[in-house]
Amino acid sequence: MENQTTKEAGTDRTLFGQIELSKKVAQAIFDMGFEEPSPIQAKAIPAILEGKDMIGQAQTGTGKTATFGIPMAERLDPKDGRVQALVLCPTRELAIQVAQEIAKIGRLIDVKALPVYGGQSIDRQIRALRYGVQVVIGTPGRILDHLSRKTLRLNNVRMVVLDEADEMLDMGFIEDIESIIKETPEERQTLLFSATMPAPIQKLARQYMKNPEFVTISRDKLTVPLIEQVYYECKESQKADALCRVLDMEEIGAAIVFCRTKRGVDELVASLESRGYFAEGLHGDLTQTQRDRVMKKFREGKAELLVATDVAARGLDVENVTHVINYDVPQDPESYVHRIGRTGRAGRKGIAVTLINYREYRQLKLIERVTKARIQRRELPSMADIMERQKEAHKQRVLQLLQAGHFGDYKSIISEMADEYDPMEIAAAALKLLVEGPEAEKEAEDEVSEFGNTGAEPGMVRLFMNIGRAQGIRPQDIVRTVAEEAGIPGNVIGVINIYDKFTFVEVPEDVAGRVLGVMHQNMIKGRKISVEPAKAR
């Protein structure tokens, strides 16, 4: 656990920031990468633990799921198999996400969370409910379906959460929400989270909540330093290799690399050291003596890379940091700003680099939107790019040696070899050995597409969308929406085939993951769609 933010609070209690939690819940959230409460968590969790109703006005990305998930795990009885908490969400995607996070928070105390939503077999959900779960997370329509079938009973519910209430209002769910709330006990605790507070949401709060606490987190003034910000896309399994390629191409003086967890720091340091980089790790498990030793090496340039967690890096004042690298995407825009503010100081040039997989593209766009910053996409350097840069660097080193002279015994070696080989070839062979090593690395060019055979042209991926002519969809609608949401030029989108109830669209393979990540469950002409790789016929 991070020494800076946690300490013992008793034999079976632990402090998370200033919030006292059971040891098992605290351990679960530390394992998830939470090192200290976010602003909304610090304000809201104590009130929720006291059993108060609460209205939280906060946008996505502030850590609000854990805000209600942590007290939920603390207050529920895992030995009681009846439904004790209900979370209503506007979309299937959010319901799944919330259920996954609550399951992680409650994993060490055996709290079971079940997402229920349309589009999934209701029989499977019924079987899960019969088996016994403490938390149900669902969309209003499917929750009402279960209530009408009497496969879900809410008479033992202690806590009701309305997540993204304004979005549920926009989707016309308010009457459904009221019908569901009426099925729960009056003495329940009610929590409402909403980015905005329109009049119908305020009316709902007045009618169904008792003297709610109001917590708001404003991010309107969140700004970032004037430094260059870029991101690279890569598969999660290739992230360490991608980082090394970036390090080899950038002119790095000193860099701080941020990881989400202590375990991630240790694993990345080991990986970097095995590849020949001078890296040191910094996290809360280090003693003060160890921390001082690490920082001394970093400040003196004996370690070019400092790999750290957010909390461990707090308060660092290090000059000449040329790069900040987000190896793991920060959990919220505030963390992003705090991280990258460690470079570009005192008028010096600074660069912030973020590595993402395609599922994290939406989180990156949220950071852009909130911070009002432009984060530029770059292509990962190829091995050929790196080789070219290394050749140029070695050329400059050779030129410096030529200008300095003093070649000693090396001249006699060349003289002996020159009787049999051309001096030009001898020099080229020496440089090749210097640049490429005994075994020149080769980059595999025949990697199989992660999407399989979708029936698209080479270099493209064919995607299926469950929307077509019957919904008034035209090719320009597809092109405009995909280009805007995925941040790609419209002219790279390939063949579009629109049928009565579905559409096929081809996109370049290198952006297909991103298109899938941002378009699935997104909207086209006001209609929510599903997107998946097509299957070749």
Coordinates of N, CA and C in Angstrom, one line a residue, residues 87-272:
V87 N -28.3 -0.6 -9.2 CA -27.7 0.5 -9.9 C -28.4 0.6 -11.3
L88 N -29.0 1.7 -11.6 CA -29.6 2.0 -12.9 C -28.7 2.8 -13.8
C89 N -28.5 2.3 -15.0 CA -27.6 2.9 -16.0 C -28.3 3.1 -17.3
P90 N -27.9 4.1 -18.1 CA -28.6 4.4 -19.3 C -28.3 3.4 -20.5
T91 N -27.1 2.7 -20.4 CA -26.8 1.9 -21.5 C -26.2 0.5 -21.1
R92 N -26.3 -0.4 -21.9 CA -25.8 -1.8 -21.7 C -24.3 -1.7 -21.4
E93 N -23.6 -0.8 -22.2 CA -22.1 -0.7 -22.1 C -21.7 -0.2 -20.7
L94 N -22.4 0.8 -20.2 CA -22.1 1.3 -18.9 C -22.5 0.3 -17.8
A95 N -23.6 -0.4 -17.9 CA -24.0 -1.4 -17.0 C -22.9 -2.5 -16.8
I96 N -22.3 -2.9 -17.9 CA -21.3 -3.9 -17.9 C -20.0 -3.4 -17.2
Q97 N -19.7 -2.1 -17.5 CA -18.5 -1.5 -17.0 C -18.6 -1.3 -15.5
V98 N -19.8 -0.9 -15.0 CA -20.0 -0.7 -13.6 C -20.0 -2.0 -12.8
A99 N -20.6 -3.0 -13.4 CA -20.7 -4.3 -12.8 C -19.3 -4.9 -12.6
Q100 N -18.4 -4.7 -13.6 CA -17.0 -5.2 -13.6 C -16.3 -4.5 -12.4
E101 N -16.5 -3.2 -12.3 CA -15.7 -2.5 -11.3 C -16.2 -2.8 -9.9
I102 N -17.5 -3.0 -9.7 CA -18.1 -3.4 -8.4 C -17.6 -4.8 -8.0
A103 N -17.5 -5.7 -9.0 CA -17.1 -7.0 -8.7 C -15.6 -7.0 -8.3
K104 N -14.8 -6.1 -8.9 CA -13.4 -6.0 -8.5 C -13.3 -5.5 -7.1
I105 N -14.1 -4.5 -6.7 CA -14.0 -3.9 -5.4 C -14.4 -4.9 -4.3
G106 N -15.4 -5.7 -4.7 CA -15.9 -6.7 -3.7 C -15.4 -8.1 -3.8
R107 N -14.3 -8.2 -4.6 CA -13.9 -9.6 -4.9 C -13.4 -10.3 -3.6
L108 N -12.7 -9.6 -2.7 CA -12.1 -10.3 -1.6 C -13.1 -10.6 -0.5
I109 N -14.3 -10.0 -0.6 CA -15.4 -10.3 0.4 C -16.6 -11.0 -0.2
D110 N -16.4 -11.4 -1.5 CA -17.3 -12.3 -2.2 C -18.7 -11.6 -2.4
V111 N -18.6 -10.3 -2.7 CA -19.8 -9.6 -3.2 C -20.0 -9.9 -4.7
K112 N -21.2 -10.3 -5.1 CA -21.5 -10.7 -6.4 C -22.3 -9.6 -7.1
A113 N -21.9 -9.2 -8.3 CA -22.6 -8.1 -9.0 C -23.0 -8.7 -10.4
L114 N -24.2 -8.4 -10.8 CA -24.8 -9.0 -12.0 C -25.3 -7.9 -12.9
P115 N -24.8 -7.7 -14.1 CA -25.4 -6.8 -15.1 C -26.5 -7.4 -15.8
V116 N -27.7 -6.7 -15.9 CA -28.8 -7.2 -16.7 C -29.2 -6.1 -17.7
Y117 N -29.4 -6.5 -18.9 CA -29.6 -5.5 -20.0 C -30.2 -6.3 -21.2
G118 N -30.9 -5.5 -22.1 CA -31.4 -6.1 -23.3 C -30.4 -6.5 -24.2
G119 N -30.7 -7.5 -25.0 CA -29.7 -8.0 -26.0 C -29.0 -9.3 -25.5
Q120 N -29.1 -9.5 -24.2 CA -28.5 -10.8 -23.6 C -29.7 -11.7 -23.2
S121 N -29.4 -13.0 -23.3 CA -30.4 -14.0 -22.9 C -31.0 -13.7 -21.5
I122 N -32.3 -13.5 -21.4 CA -32.9 -13.3 -20.1 C -32.9 -14.5 -19.3
D123 N -32.9 -15.7 -19.9 CA -32.8 -16.9 -19.1 C -31.5 -17.0 -18.3
R124 N -30.4 -16.6 -19.0 CA -29.2 -16.6 -18.3 C -29.2 -15.7 -17.1
Q125 N -29.8 -14.5 -17.2 CA -29.9 -13.6 -16.1 C -30.8 -14.2 -15.0
I126 N -31.9 -14.8 -15.4 CA -32.8 -15.4 -14.4 C -32.0 -16.5 -13.6
R127 N -31.2 -17.3 -14.2 CA -30.5 -18.3 -13.5 C -29.5 -17.7 -12.5
A128 N -28.8 -16.6 -12.9 CA -27.9 -15.9 -12.1 C -28.6 -15.3 -10.9
L129 N -29.8 -14.8 -11.1 CA -30.5 -14.2 -10.0 C -31.0 -15.2 -9.0
R130 N -31.3 -16.4 -9.5 CA -31.8 -17.5 -8.6 C -30.6 -18.0 -7.8
Y131 N -29.4 -18.0 -8.4 CA -28.2 -18.4 -7.7 C -27.9 -17.5 -6.5
G132 N -28.2 -16.2 -6.6 CA -27.9 -15.3 -5.5 C -26.9 -14.2 -5.9
V133 N -27.3 -13.0 -5.9 CA -26.4 -11.8 -6.1 C -26.8 -10.7 -5.1
Q134 N -25.8 -9.9 -4.7 CA -26.0 -8.8 -3.8 C -26.3 -7.5 -4.6
V135 N -25.7 -7.4 -5.8 CA -25.9 -6.1 -6.5 C -26.3 -6.4 -7.9
V136 N -27.4 -5.7 -8.3 CA -27.8 -5.8 -9.7 C -27.6 -4.4 -10.4
I137 N -27.0 -4.5 -11.6 CA -26.7 -3.2 -12.3 C -27.4 -3.4 -13.7
G138 N -28.3 -2.5 -14.0 CA -29.1 -2.8 -15.2 C -29.7 -1.5 -15.9
T139 N -30.1 -1.7 -17.1 CA -30.9 -0.7 -17.8 C -32.3 -0.7 -17.4
P140 N -33.0 0.4 -17.3 CA -34.4 0.4 -16.8 C -35.3 -0.6 -17.5
G141 N -35.2 -0.7 -18.8 CA -36.1 -1.5 -19.6 C -36.0 -3.0 -19.1
R142 N -34.8 -3.5 -19.0 CA -34.6 -4.9 -18.6 C -35.0 -5.1 -17.1
I143 N -34.7 -4.1 -16.3 CA -35.1 -4.3 -14.9 C -36.6 -4.4 -14.8
L144 N -37.3 -3.6 -15.5 CA -38.8 -3.6 -15.5 C -39.3 -5.0 -16.0
D145 N -38.6 -5.5 -17.0 CA -38.9 -6.8 -17.5 C -38.8 -7.9 -16.4
H146 N -37.7 -7.9 -15.7 CA -37.6 -8.9 -14.6 C -38.6 -8.7 -13.5
L147 N -38.9 -7.4 -13.2 CA -39.9 -7.1 -12.2 C -41.3 -7.7 -12.6
S148 N -41.6 -7.5 -13.9 CA -42.9 -8.0 -14.3 C -43.0 -9.5 -14.3
R149 N -41.8 -10.2 -14.6 CA -41.8 -11.6 -14.5 C -41.6 -12.2 -13.1
K150 N -41.4 -11.2 -12.2 CA -41.2 -11.6 -10.7 C -39.9 -12.4 -10.6
T151 N -38.9 -12.2 -11.5 CA -37.6 -12.9 -11.4 C -36.6 -12.0 -10.6
L152 N -37.0 -10.8 -10.3 CA -36.2 -9.9 -9.5 C -37.1 -9.3 -8.5
R153 N -36.6 -9.3 -7.2 CA -37.3 -8.7 -6.1 C -36.4 -7.7 -5.5
L154 N -37.0 -6.5 -5.2 CA -36.3 -5.4 -4.7 C -36.7 -5.0 -3.2
N155 N -37.4 -5.9 -2.6 CA -37.9 -5.6 -1.2 C -36.8 -5.6 -0.2
N156 N -35.6 -6.1 -0.5 CA -34.5 -6.1 0.4 C -33.4 -5.1 0.1
V157 N -33.7 -4.2 -0.9 CA -32.7 -3.3 -1.4 C -32.4 -2.2 -0.3
R158 N -31.1 -2.0 0.0 CA -30.7 -1.0 0.9 C -30.2 0.3 0.2
M159 N -29.7 0.1 -1.0 CA -29.1 1.2 -1.7 C -29.6 1.2 -3.2
V160 N -30.0 2.4 -3.7 CA -30.4 2.6 -5.1 C -29.5 3.7 -5.7
V161 N -28.8 3.4 -6.8 CA -28.0 4.4 -7.4 C -28.5 4.7 -8.8
L162 N -28.7 5.9 -9.1 CA -29.0 6.4 -10.5 C -27.8 7.0 -11.1
D163 N -27.2 6.2 -12.0 CA -25.9 6.7 -12.6 C -26.2 7.3 -14.0
E164 N -25.5 8.5 -14.2 CA -25.7 9.3 -15.4 C -27.2 9.5 -15.6
A165 N -27.8 10.1 -14.6 CA -29.3 10.4 -14.6 C -29.7 11.2 -15.7
D166 N -28.9 12.3 -16.1 CA -29.3 13.1 -17.2 C -29.4 12.4 -18.5
E167 N -28.5 11.4 -18.7 CA -28.5 10.7 -20.0 C -29.8 9.8 -20.0
M168 N -30.1 9.2 -18.8 CA -31.4 8.4 -18.8 C -32.6 9.3 -19.0
L169 N -32.5 10.5 -18.6 CA -33.6 11.5 -18.9 C -33.7 11.7 -20.4
D170 N -32.6 11.9 -21.1 CA -32.5 12.2 -22.5 C -33.1 11.0 -23.3
M171 N -32.9 9.8 -22.7 CA -33.3 8.5 -23.4 C -34.8 8.2 -23.1
G172 N -35.5 9.0 -22.3 CA -36.9 8.8 -22.0 C -37.1 7.8 -20.9
F173 N -36.2 7.6 -20.0 CA -36.3 6.6 -19.0 C -36.9 7.0 -17.6
I174 N -37.3 8.3 -17.5 CA -37.7 8.8 -16.2 C -38.9 8.1 -15.6
E175 N -39.9 7.9 -16.4 CA -41.1 7.1 -15.9 C -40.7 5.7 -15.5
D176 N -39.9 5.1 -16.3 CA -39.4 3.7 -15.9 C -38.7 3.7 -14.6
I177 N -37.8 4.8 -14.4 CA -37.0 4.9 -13.1 C -38.0 5.0 -11.9
E178 N -39.0 5.9 -12.1 CA -40.0 6.0 -11.0 C -40.7 4.7 -10.7
S179 N -41.1 4.0 -11.7 CA -41.7 2.7 -11.5 C -40.8 1.7 -10.7
I180 N -39.6 1.8 -11.0 CA -38.6 0.9 -10.4 C -38.4 1.3 -8.9
I181 N -38.2 2.6 -8.7 CA -37.9 3.1 -7.3 C -39.1 2.7 -6.4
K182 N -40.3 2.7 -6.9 CA -41.5 2.4 -6.1 C -41.5 1.0 -5.6
E183 N -40.7 0.1 -6.3 CA -40.6 -1.3 -5.9 C -39.6 -1.5 -4.8
T184 N -38.9 -0.4 -4.4 CA -37.9 -0.6 -3.3 C -38.4 -0.1 -2.0
P185 N -37.8 -0.5 -0.9 CA -38.3 0.0 0.4 C -38.1 1.5 0.6
E186 N -38.9 2.1 1.3 CA -38.9 3.6 1.6 C -37.6 4.0 2.4
E187 N -37.1 3.1 3.2 CA -36.0 3.4 4.1 C -34.6 3.2 3.4
R188 N -34.7 3.0 2.1 CA -33.4 2.8 1.3 C -32.6 4.1 1.3
Q189 N -31.3 3.9 0.9 CA -30.4 5.0 0.7 C -30.4 5.2 -0.8
T190 N -30.5 6.5 -1.3 CA -30.6 6.8 -2.7 C -29.5 7.7 -3.1
L191 N -28.7 7.3 -4.1 CA -27.6 8.1 -4.7 C -27.9 8.5 -6.1
L192 N -27.6 9.7 -6.5 CA -27.9 10.2 -7.9 C -26.7 10.8 -8.4
F193 N -26.2 10.4 -9.6 CA -25.0 11.0 -10.2 C -25.4 11.5 -11.6
S194 N -25.0 12.8 -11.9 CA -25.4 13.4 -13.1 C -24.5 14.5 -13.5
A195 N -24.1 14.6 -14.7 CA -23.1 15.7 -15.2 C -23.9 17.0 -15.1
T196 N -25.2 17.0 -15.5 CA -26.0 18.2 -15.4 C -27.2 18.0 -14.6
M197 N -27.8 19.1 -14.2 CA -29.0 18.9 -13.3 C -30.2 19.6 -13.9
P198 N -30.8 19.1 -14.9 CA -32.0 19.7 -15.5 C -33.2 19.6 -14.6
A199 N -34.2 20.3 -14.8 CA -35.4 20.4 -13.9 C -36.0 19.0 -13.6
P200 N -36.2 18.1 -14.6 CA -36.8 16.8 -14.3 C -35.9 16.0 -13.3
I201 N -34.6 16.1 -13.4 CA -33.7 15.4 -12.5 C -33.9 16.0 -11.1
Q202 N -33.9 17.3 -11.0 CA -34.1 18.0 -9.7 C -35.5 17.5 -9.0
K203 N -36.5 17.4 -9.9 CA -37.8 17.0 -9.4 C -37.7 15.5 -8.9
L204 N -37.0 14.7 -9.6 CA -36.9 13.3 -9.2 C -36.2 13.2 -7.8
A205 N -35.1 14.1 -7.7 CA -34.4 14.1 -6.4 C -35.3 14.5 -5.3
R206 N -36.1 15.6 -5.5 CA -36.9 16.1 -4.4 C -38.0 15.0 -4.0
Q207 N -38.5 14.3 -5.0 CA -39.5 13.3 -4.7 C -39.1 12.0 -4.0
Y208 N -37.8 11.6 -4.4 CA -37.4 10.2 -3.9 C -36.2 10.2 -3.0
M209 N -35.7 11.4 -2.7 CA -34.5 11.5 -1.8 C -34.8 12.2 -0.5
K210 N -34.1 11.9 0.5 CA -34.3 12.5 1.9 C -33.1 13.4 2.2
N211 N -33.3 14.7 2.2 CA -32.2 15.6 2.6 C -30.9 15.2 2.1
P212 N -30.8 15.1 0.7 CA -29.5 14.7 0.2 C -28.4 15.7 0.3
E213 N -27.2 15.1 0.6 CA -25.9 15.9 0.5 C -25.7 16.2 -1.0
F214 N -25.1 17.4 -1.3 CA -24.8 17.7 -2.7 C -23.3 17.9 -2.8
V215 N -22.8 17.1 -3.7 CA -21.3 17.1 -4.0 C -21.1 17.4 -5.5
T216 N -20.3 18.4 -5.7 CA -20.0 18.8 -7.1 C -18.5 18.9 -7.3
I217 N -18.1 18.4 -8.5 CA -16.7 18.5 -8.9 C -16.6 19.3 -10.2
S218 N -16.0 20.5 -10.2 CA -16.0 21.3 -11.4 C -14.6 21.1 -12.0
R219 N -14.6 21.0 -13.4 CA -13.3 20.8 -14.1 C -13.2 21.9 -15.2
D220 N -14.0 22.9 -15.1 CA -14.0 23.9 -16.1 C -12.7 24.6 -16.3
K221 N -11.9 24.8 -15.2 CA -10.7 25.5 -15.3 C -9.4 24.6 -15.4
L222 N -9.7 23.4 -15.7 CA -8.5 22.4 -15.9 C -7.8 22.7 -17.1
T223 N -6.5 23.1 -17.0 CA -5.7 23.4 -18.2 C -4.4 22.7 -18.1
V224 N -3.7 22.6 -19.2 CA -2.4 21.9 -19.3 C -1.3 22.8 -19.7
P225 N -0.1 22.5 -19.3 CA 1.0 23.3 -19.7 C 1.2 23.3 -21.2
L226 N 1.9 24.4 -21.7 CA 2.1 24.5 -23.1 C 3.3 23.6 -23.6
I227 N 3.0 22.3 -23.6 CA 4.0 21.4 -24.0 C 3.5 20.5 -25.2
E228 N 4.4 19.9 -25.9 CA 3.9 19.0 -27.0 C 3.3 17.7 -26.4
Q229 N 2.1 17.4 -26.9 CA 1.4 16.2 -26.4 C 1.1 15.3 -27.6
V230 N 1.6 14.0 -27.5 CA 1.4 13.0 -28.5 C 0.9 11.7 -27.9
Y231 N 0.3 10.9 -28.8 CA 0.0 9.5 -28.3 C 0.2 8.5 -29.4
Y232 N 0.5 7.3 -29.0 CA 0.7 6.2 -29.9 C -0.3 5.1 -29.6
E233 N -0.8 4.4 -30.6 CA -1.7 3.3 -30.4 C -0.9 2.0 -30.5
C234 N -1.2 1.0 -29.6 CA -0.5 -0.3 -29.7 C -1.4 -1.3 -29.0
K235 N -1.2 -2.6 -29.3 CA -1.8 -3.6 -28.5 C -1.3 -3.7 -27.1
E236 N -2.1 -4.1 -26.2 CA -1.7 -4.1 -24.8 C -0.5 -5.1 -24.6
S237 N -0.5 -6.2 -25.4 CA 0.6 -7.2 -25.3 C 1.9 -6.7 -25.8
Q238 N 1.8 -5.6 -26.6 CA 3.1 -5.1 -27.3 C 3.5 -3.7 -26.7
K239 N 2.9 -3.4 -25.5 CA 3.1 -2.0 -25.0 C 4.6 -1.8 -24.6
A240 N 5.2 -2.8 -24.0 CA 6.6 -2.7 -23.6 C 7.5 -2.4 -24.8
D241 N 7.3 -3.2 -25.9 CA 8.1 -3.0 -27.1 C 7.8 -1.7 -27.7
A242 N 6.5 -1.2 -27.7 CA 6.2 0.1 -28.2 C 6.9 1.2 -27.4
L243 N 7.0 1.1 -26.1 CA 7.7 2.1 -25.3 C 9.1 2.1 -25.7
C244 N 9.8 1.0 -25.9 CA 11.2 1.0 -26.2 C 11.4 1.6 -27.6
R245 N 10.5 1.4 -28.5 CA 10.7 2.1 -29.8 C 10.6 3.6 -29.7
V246 N 9.7 4.0 -28.9 CA 9.6 5.5 -28.6 C 10.8 6.0 -28.0
L247 N 11.3 5.3 -27.0 CA 12.6 5.7 -26.3 C 13.7 5.8 -27.3
D248 N 13.8 4.8 -28.2 CA 14.9 4.8 -29.1 C 14.9 5.9 -30.2
M249 N 13.7 6.4 -30.4 CA 13.5 7.5 -31.4 C 13.6 8.9 -30.8
E250 N 13.2 9.0 -29.6 CA 13.2 10.4 -29.0 C 14.5 10.7 -28.4
E251 N 14.9 12.0 -28.4 CA 16.1 12.5 -27.8 C 15.8 12.8 -26.3
I252 N 15.9 11.7 -25.5 CA 15.5 11.8 -24.1 C 16.6 12.2 -23.2
G253 N 16.5 13.3 -22.5 CA 17.5 13.6 -21.5 C 17.1 12.8 -20.2
A254 N 16.0 13.1 -19.6 CA 15.5 12.4 -18.5 C 14.0 12.3 -18.6
A255 N 13.4 11.1 -18.3 CA 12.0 10.9 -18.5 C 11.4 10.2 -17.3
I256 N 10.1 10.6 -17.0 CA 9.3 10.0 -15.9 C 8.2 9.2 -16.6
V257 N 8.2 7.9 -16.3 CA 7.2 7.0 -17.0 C 6.2 6.6 -15.9
F258 N 4.9 6.9 -16.1 CA 3.9 6.6 -15.1 C 3.2 5.3 -15.4
C259 N 3.1 4.5 -14.3 CA 2.3 3.3 -14.3 C 1.1 3.4 -13.3
R260 N 0.1 2.6 -13.5 CA -1.1 2.8 -12.6 C -0.9 2.1 -11.2
T261 N -0.1 1.0 -11.2 CA 0.1 0.3 -9.9 C 1.5 0.0 -9.6
K262 N 1.8 -0.3 -8.3 CA 3.1 -0.6 -7.9 C 3.7 -1.9 -8.6
R263 N 2.8 -2.9 -8.8 CA 3.3 -4.1 -9.5 C 3.7 -3.7 -10.9
G264 N 2.9 -2.8 -11.5 CA 3.2 -2.4 -12.9 C 4.5 -1.7 -13.0
V265 N 4.9 -0.9 -11.9 CA 6.2 -0.2 -11.9 C 7.3 -1.3 -11.8
D266 N 7.2 -2.2 -10.9 CA 8.2 -3.2 -10.8 C 8.4 -4.1 -12.0
E267 N 7.3 -4.4 -12.7 CA 7.4 -5.3 -13.9 C 8.0 -4.5 -15.0
L268 N 7.6 -3.2 -15.2 CA 8.2 -2.4 -16.3 C 9.7 -2.1 -16.1
V269 N 10.1 -1.9 -14.8 CA 11.5 -1.6 -14.6 C 12.3 -2.9 -14.9
A270 N 11.8 -4.0 -14.5 CA 12.5 -5.3 -14.9 C 12.6 -5.5 -16.4
S271 N 11.5 -5.2 -17.1 CA 11.4 -5.3 -18.5 C 12.4 -4.4 -19.2
L272 N 12.5 -3.1 -18.8 CA 13.4 -2.1 -19.3 C 14.8 -2.5 -19.1

